[in-house]
Amino acid sequence: MTAKATAIAPANIAFIKYWGALDLAEAIPVNPSISMTLARCLSSCTVEHRPSGRDEVTIASSDGGLQDAPAAFARRILEHLERLRSAAGVRGSFRVATRNSFPSAAGLASSASGFAALTLAVTRALGLELPVRELSVLARRSGSGSAARSVLGGFVQWPAGENADDCYAVELAASDDWDVRDVIAVIDTEPKRVSSLEGHGRAASSPYYEARQNLLPGRIRAVRDAIERRAFGELGPIVEEEAVDLHLIAMSSRPPIFYWKPSTLEVMRAVRAMREDGLDAYFTIDAGANVHVLCLPEAEPEVVRRLEALSGVRDVLRDRVGSGPRISQEHLF
Ligand code: PMV
């Protein structure tokens, strides 16, 4: 007997970043992180469970065709399938196809959405309906820790780890509670040279690492409070400060990691100019060159217009807070 399921899961953008692991293999973070789940940057994943045979991983293209997944990508998926098979105590093989709604070469965080979708699709193909905290733990174990946050919608906190089984993300506020927009300035379409996994491993070698750790409890409190009170003007400056600190640590790690490109700075400068002109917008940057510009709905059209006018910006994606993953009947094969 075979069983098939398709899950669609969103990417998320971190306000307070996961950077540095207590246990890299288990993706147990040193510090808590807070993110906003997106609505439009989505990964779809169809999984079929078969009684025998070998696992098979493909990428679905928009015309419906299936191609073999690149080796490095396939390897991470195969490892996660093995983990899920042993967690569920089942045998047999999986046939997997994935697709991103956003350009997967755009260097946007597709691993969080991809692994959240894969985890949910595998469990459903096995006929399991797991509570969200168990899904969060399983998604985290993919190694892409931030996938732990992509199984939930709205505004999400993922605590620092102590016990591997209890390290799961929880919702702080629902997507309906606060309409925050994320206008993404795509600068770089190359895959990043140093993975975030590598970055977590090097983080503690930065002389500024401890300084950020000391600042984080205050930042976490302030971000939670700003979300609770929908205080965008209080959220924004902390989110910017936190993004710059992540890159400060990356750039001062040994060996150093430089994710920014010249156009990253061009966008950062443009966002500051927006504020000088009374437009409430703040940037944040994950482990890459692309810049996420957060704003409220009334500011979005002008933010988009100004980002599109910058010479180093290749594309502008409009996203917003979203409600989390879902099961779909539209299978990829
Ligand atoms: O989940 P990972 O291992 O890809 O790490 C995510 C790292 C950042 O995107 C920079 C921060 C975050 O919390 O999402």
Coordinates of C-alpha atoms and ligand atoms in Angstrom, one line a residue:
M1 CA 0.0 0.0 0.0
T2 CA 1.2 3.5 -0.7
A3 CA 0.2 6.8 0.8
K4 CA 0.8 10.2 -0.5
A5 CA 0.5 13.7 1.1
T6 CA 1.4 17.2 0.1
A7 CA 2.3 20.0 2.5
I8 CA 3.0 23.7 1.9
A9 CA 5.1 25.5 4.4
P10 CA 6.3 29.1 4.5
A11 CA 9.7 30.7 5.0
N12 CA 10.2 32.9 8.1
I13 CA 12.2 36.1 8.8
A14 CA 14.0 36.3 12.1
F15 CA 13.6 39.5 14.3
I16 CA 16.0 38.0 16.8
K17 CA 18.4 35.6 15.1
Y18 CA 19.4 32.0 15.8
W19 CA 23.2 32.3 15.5
G20 CA 25.3 29.8 17.4
A21 CA 24.4 26.3 18.5
L22 CA 24.9 24.3 21.8
D23 CA 24.6 21.2 19.7
L24 CA 24.9 21.7 16.0
A25 CA 23.9 18.2 14.9
E26 CA 20.7 18.5 16.9
A27 CA 20.2 22.2 16.1
I28 CA 19.9 23.2 19.7
P29 CA 20.4 27.0 19.8
V30 CA 22.4 29.0 22.3
N31 CA 19.9 31.8 22.3
P32 CA 16.1 32.1 21.9
S33 CA 15.0 33.5 18.5
I34 CA 11.8 35.3 17.4
S35 CA 10.5 35.4 13.8
M36 CA 7.6 36.3 11.6
T37 CA 6.2 33.5 9.4
L38 CA 5.8 34.7 5.8
A39 CA 2.8 34.2 3.6
R40 CA 4.1 34.1 0.0
C41 CA 7.6 32.6 0.1
L42 CA 6.5 29.0 0.2
S43 CA 7.9 25.5 -0.3
S44 CA 5.6 22.7 -1.4
C45 CA 6.5 19.1 -0.8
T46 CA 4.8 15.9 -1.9
V47 CA 5.8 12.6 -0.2
E48 CA 4.8 9.1 -1.1
H49 CA 5.5 6.3 1.3
R50 CA 6.2 2.9 -0.4
P51 CA 6.6 -0.5 1.2
S52 CA 10.1 -1.1 -0.4
G53 CA 12.6 0.4 -2.7
R54 CA 15.0 3.3 -2.4
D55 CA 14.3 6.9 -1.4
E56 CA 14.0 9.2 -4.4
V57 CA 14.3 13.1 -4.3
T58 CA 13.2 15.3 -7.1
I59 CA 12.6 19.0 -7.8
A60 CA 9.3 19.9 -9.5
S61 CA 9.4 22.7 -12.0
S62 CA 6.5 25.1 -12.7
D63 CA 5.6 23.2 -15.9
G64 CA 5.0 20.1 -13.8
G65 CA 8.2 18.2 -14.8
L66 CA 10.4 16.5 -12.2
Q67 CA 14.2 16.7 -12.2
D68 CA 16.8 15.0 -10.0
A69 CA 17.7 17.2 -7.0
P70 CA 21.2 18.5 -6.9
A71 CA 23.5 16.1 -4.9
A72 CA 24.1 18.3 -1.8
F73 CA 20.4 19.2 -1.5
A74 CA 19.3 15.5 -2.0
R75 CA 21.8 14.4 0.7
R76 CA 20.3 16.6 3.4
I77 CA 16.8 15.4 2.4
L78 CA 17.8 11.8 2.5
E79 CA 19.4 12.2 5.9
H80 CA 16.2 13.8 7.2
L81 CA 14.1 11.0 5.7
E82 CA 16.2 8.5 7.6
R83 CA 15.6 10.5 10.9
L84 CA 11.9 10.7 10.3
R85 CA 11.7 7.0 9.4
S86 CA 13.4 6.1 12.7
A87 CA 11.4 8.6 14.7
A88 CA 8.1 7.1 13.3
G89 CA 9.4 3.5 13.6
V90 CA 8.6 2.6 10.0
R91 CA 10.3 0.9 7.2
G92 CA 9.9 1.3 3.4
S93 CA 11.0 4.2 1.2
F94 CA 9.9 7.7 0.3
R95 CA 9.4 9.4 -3.0
V96 CA 9.8 13.1 -2.6
A97 CA 9.2 16.1 -4.8
T98 CA 9.7 19.8 -3.7
R99 CA 9.1 23.2 -5.2
N100 CA 9.5 26.7 -4.0
S101 CA 7.1 29.5 -4.9
F102 CA 10.0 32.0 -4.8
P103 CA 13.1 31.8 -7.0
S104 CA 15.2 29.2 -5.2
A105 CA 18.4 30.6 -6.6
A106 CA 17.6 33.9 -4.9
G107 CA 19.5 33.0 -1.8
L108 CA 16.4 33.4 0.3
A109 CA 15.9 31.1 3.3
S110 CA 14.4 28.1 1.5
S111 CA 15.7 25.5 3.9
A112 CA 13.4 26.5 6.8
S113 CA 10.3 26.3 4.5
G114 CA 11.6 23.2 2.7
F115 CA 12.3 21.1 5.8
A116 CA 9.1 22.2 7.5
A117 CA 7.1 21.1 4.4
L118 CA 9.1 17.8 4.1
T119 CA 8.5 17.0 7.8
L120 CA 4.8 17.7 7.7
A121 CA 4.3 15.8 4.4
V122 CA 6.2 12.7 5.6
T123 CA 4.2 12.5 8.8
R124 CA 0.9 12.9 6.9
A125 CA 2.0 10.3 4.3
L126 CA 2.5 8.0 7.3
G127 CA -1.0 8.8 8.5
L128 CA 0.3 10.7 11.6
E129 CA -1.3 13.9 12.8
L130 CA 1.3 15.2 15.3
P131 CA 0.9 18.1 17.7
V132 CA 2.7 21.2 16.4
R133 CA 5.4 21.0 19.1
E134 CA 6.4 17.5 17.9
L135 CA 6.5 18.7 14.3
S136 CA 8.6 21.6 15.5
V137 CA 11.1 19.3 17.1
L138 CA 11.2 17.0 14.1
A139 CA 11.7 19.9 11.7
R140 CA 14.4 21.3 13.9
R141 CA 16.3 18.0 13.7
S142 CA 16.7 18.5 9.9
G143 CA 19.7 20.6 10.9
S144 CA 18.1 23.7 9.6
G145 CA 17.1 24.8 13.0
S146 CA 14.9 27.7 11.9
A147 CA 12.6 25.1 10.3
A148 CA 11.4 24.6 13.9
R149 CA 9.7 28.1 13.5
S150 CA 8.2 27.5 10.1
V151 CA 5.7 24.9 11.3
L152 CA 3.8 27.8 13.0
G153 CA 2.1 30.9 11.7
G154 CA 2.2 34.5 12.9
F155 CA 4.9 35.6 15.3
V156 CA 6.9 32.8 16.7
Q157 CA 9.5 32.3 19.5
W158 CA 11.9 29.4 19.6
P159 CA 13.5 29.1 23.0
A160 CA 17.1 28.3 23.7
G161 CA 17.7 24.6 24.1
E162 CA 18.3 22.6 27.2
N163 CA 16.6 19.3 26.5
A164 CA 16.5 18.2 22.8
D165 CA 12.9 16.9 23.1
D166 CA 11.6 20.1 24.6
C167 CA 13.3 22.5 22.2
Y168 CA 10.3 23.6 20.1
A169 CA 8.8 26.8 18.8
V170 CA 5.6 28.5 20.1
E171 CA 3.3 31.1 18.7
L172 CA 3.5 34.6 20.4
A173 CA 0.7 36.2 18.3
A174 CA -1.4 35.1 15.3
S175 CA -1.0 36.4 11.8
D176 CA -4.5 38.1 12.1
D177 CA -3.3 40.0 15.1
W178 CA -0.9 42.3 13.4
D179 CA -0.4 43.0 9.6
V180 CA 3.3 43.5 9.2
R181 CA 4.8 43.5 5.7
D182 CA 8.2 42.3 4.5
V183 CA 9.4 43.8 1.3
I184 CA 12.4 41.7 0.2
A185 CA 15.1 43.4 -1.9
V186 CA 16.8 40.6 -3.9
I187 CA 20.4 41.5 -4.5
D188 CA 22.2 38.2 -4.9
T189 CA 20.9 35.2 -6.8
E190 CA 24.0 33.0 -6.1
P191 CA 23.8 30.4 -3.4
K192 CA 25.8 31.7 -0.4
R193 CA 29.4 30.5 -0.1
V194 CA 29.3 29.8 3.7
S195 CA 26.2 27.9 5.0
S196 CA 24.4 29.1 8.1
L197 CA 25.4 25.7 9.6
E198 CA 29.0 26.7 9.2
G199 CA 28.3 30.1 10.6
H200 CA 26.7 28.7 13.8
G201 CA 29.8 26.6 14.3
R202 CA 32.1 29.6 14.0
A203 CA 30.0 32.2 16.0
A204 CA 31.6 31.7 19.4
S205 CA 35.0 32.4 17.9
S206 CA 34.1 36.1 17.5
P207 CA 35.3 38.4 20.3
Y208 CA 31.9 40.1 20.1
Y209 CA 29.9 36.9 20.7
E210 CA 29.5 37.3 24.4
A211 CA 28.6 40.9 24.1
R212 CA 25.6 40.0 21.9
Q213 CA 24.6 37.2 24.3
N214 CA 24.5 39.7 27.1
L215 CA 22.3 42.0 25.1
L216 CA 19.8 39.3 24.0
P217 CA 17.6 38.9 27.1
G218 CA 16.7 42.6 26.9
R219 CA 16.1 42.4 23.2
I220 CA 13.9 39.4 23.5
R221 CA 11.8 41.1 26.2
A222 CA 11.5 44.3 24.1
V223 CA 10.6 42.4 20.9
R224 CA 7.9 40.3 22.7
D225 CA 6.5 43.5 24.3
A226 CA 6.5 45.4 20.9
I227 CA 4.6 42.4 19.3
E228 CA 2.1 42.3 22.2
R229 CA 1.5 46.0 21.9
R230 CA 1.8 46.2 18.1
A231 CA 4.4 48.9 18.6
F232 CA 6.1 49.0 15.3
G233 CA 8.3 52.0 16.1
E234 CA 9.7 50.1 19.0
L235 CA 10.1 46.8 17.2
G236 CA 12.0 48.2 14.2
P237 CA 15.1 49.7 15.8
I238 CA 15.8 46.5 17.8
V239 CA 15.4 44.3 14.8
E240 CA 17.9 46.4 12.8
E241 CA 20.4 46.4 15.7
E242 CA 20.1 42.6 16.0
A243 CA 20.7 42.1 12.2
V244 CA 23.8 44.2 12.3
D245 CA 25.1 42.3 15.3
L246 CA 24.6 39.0 13.6
H247 CA 26.8 40.2 10.7
L248 CA 29.3 41.8 13.1
I249 CA 29.8 38.4 14.6
A250 CA 30.0 36.7 11.3
M251 CA 32.5 39.2 10.0
S252 CA 34.6 38.8 13.1
S253 CA 34.4 35.0 13.4
R254 CA 37.5 33.0 12.7
P255 CA 37.7 32.6 9.8
P256 CA 35.5 35.5 9.0
I257 CA 32.3 35.3 6.9
F258 CA 31.1 38.3 4.8
Y259 CA 27.6 37.9 3.6
W260 CA 27.0 41.5 2.6
K261 CA 27.5 42.8 -1.0
P262 CA 27.9 46.5 -1.9
S263 CA 24.2 46.7 -2.8
T264 CA 23.3 45.4 0.7
L265 CA 24.7 48.6 2.1
E266 CA 22.9 50.6 -0.7
V267 CA 19.6 49.2 0.6
M268 CA 20.5 49.8 4.2
R269 CA 21.2 53.4 3.4
A270 CA 18.0 53.7 1.5
V271 CA 16.0 52.4 4.4
R272 CA 17.6 55.0 6.7
A273 CA 16.7 57.7 4.1
M274 CA 13.1 56.4 4.1
R275 CA 12.9 57.1 7.8
E276 CA 14.4 60.5 7.5
D277 CA 11.5 61.2 5.1
G278 CA 9.0 60.0 7.6
L279 CA 8.5 56.5 6.2
D280 CA 8.5 53.9 9.0
A281 CA 10.6 51.0 7.6
Y282 CA 13.4 48.9 9.1
F283 CA 15.8 46.4 7.6
T284 CA 16.9 42.9 8.7
I285 CA 19.3 40.6 6.9
D286 CA 19.7 36.8 7.4
A287 CA 22.8 34.9 6.4
G288 CA 23.0 36.3 2.9
A289 CA 23.1 39.6 1.0
N290 CA 19.4 40.1 0.5
V291 CA 17.6 42.7 2.6
H292 CA 14.2 42.3 4.2
V293 CA 12.5 45.7 4.8
L294 CA 9.7 45.5 7.4
C295 CA 6.9 48.1 7.3
L296 CA 3.2 48.5 8.0
P297 CA 0.7 48.3 5.1
E298 CA 0.3 52.0 4.6
A299 CA 4.1 52.4 4.0
E300 CA 4.4 49.4 1.6
P301 CA 3.8 51.0 -1.8
E302 CA 6.4 53.7 -1.2
V303 CA 8.9 51.2 0.2
V304 CA 8.5 49.0 -2.9
R305 CA 8.8 52.0 -5.2
R306 CA 12.0 53.2 -3.5
L307 CA 13.6 49.7 -3.5
E308 CA 12.8 49.2 -7.2
A309 CA 14.6 52.4 -8.0
L310 CA 17.9 51.1 -6.6
S311 CA 20.4 50.0 -9.2
G312 CA 21.7 47.0 -7.2
V313 CA 18.3 45.5 -6.5
R314 CA 17.4 42.8 -9.0
D315 CA 13.9 42.1 -7.8
V316 CA 11.5 43.2 -5.1
L317 CA 9.3 40.6 -3.5
R318 CA 6.3 41.7 -1.4
D319 CA 5.5 39.4 1.5
R320 CA 3.7 39.7 4.8
V321 CA 3.0 37.8 7.9
G322 CA 1.3 34.5 7.2
S323 CA -0.7 31.8 8.9
G324 CA 1.6 28.9 8.7
P325 CA 1.7 25.5 6.9
R326 CA -1.2 23.7 5.4
I327 CA -2.0 20.4 3.7
S328 CA -2.8 20.5 0.0
Q329 CA -4.5 18.1 -2.4
E330 CA -2.5 19.4 -5.3
H331 CA 0.2 16.8 -5.5
L332 CA 3.5 17.5 -7.3
F333 CA 3.4 14.0 -8.9
Ligands
PMV1 O1 18.2 27.4 10.5 P1 19.6 27.7 10.0 O2 20.6 26.8 10.4 O3 19.5 27.9 8.4 O4 20.0 29.2 10.6 C1 19.3 30.3 10.4 C2 20.2 31.5 10.5 C3 19.5 32.9 10.3 O5 18.6 32.8 9.2 C4 20.6 33.8 10.0 C5 18.8 33.4 11.6 C6 17.5 32.8 11.9 O6 17.2 32.7 13.1 O7 16.7 32.5 11.0

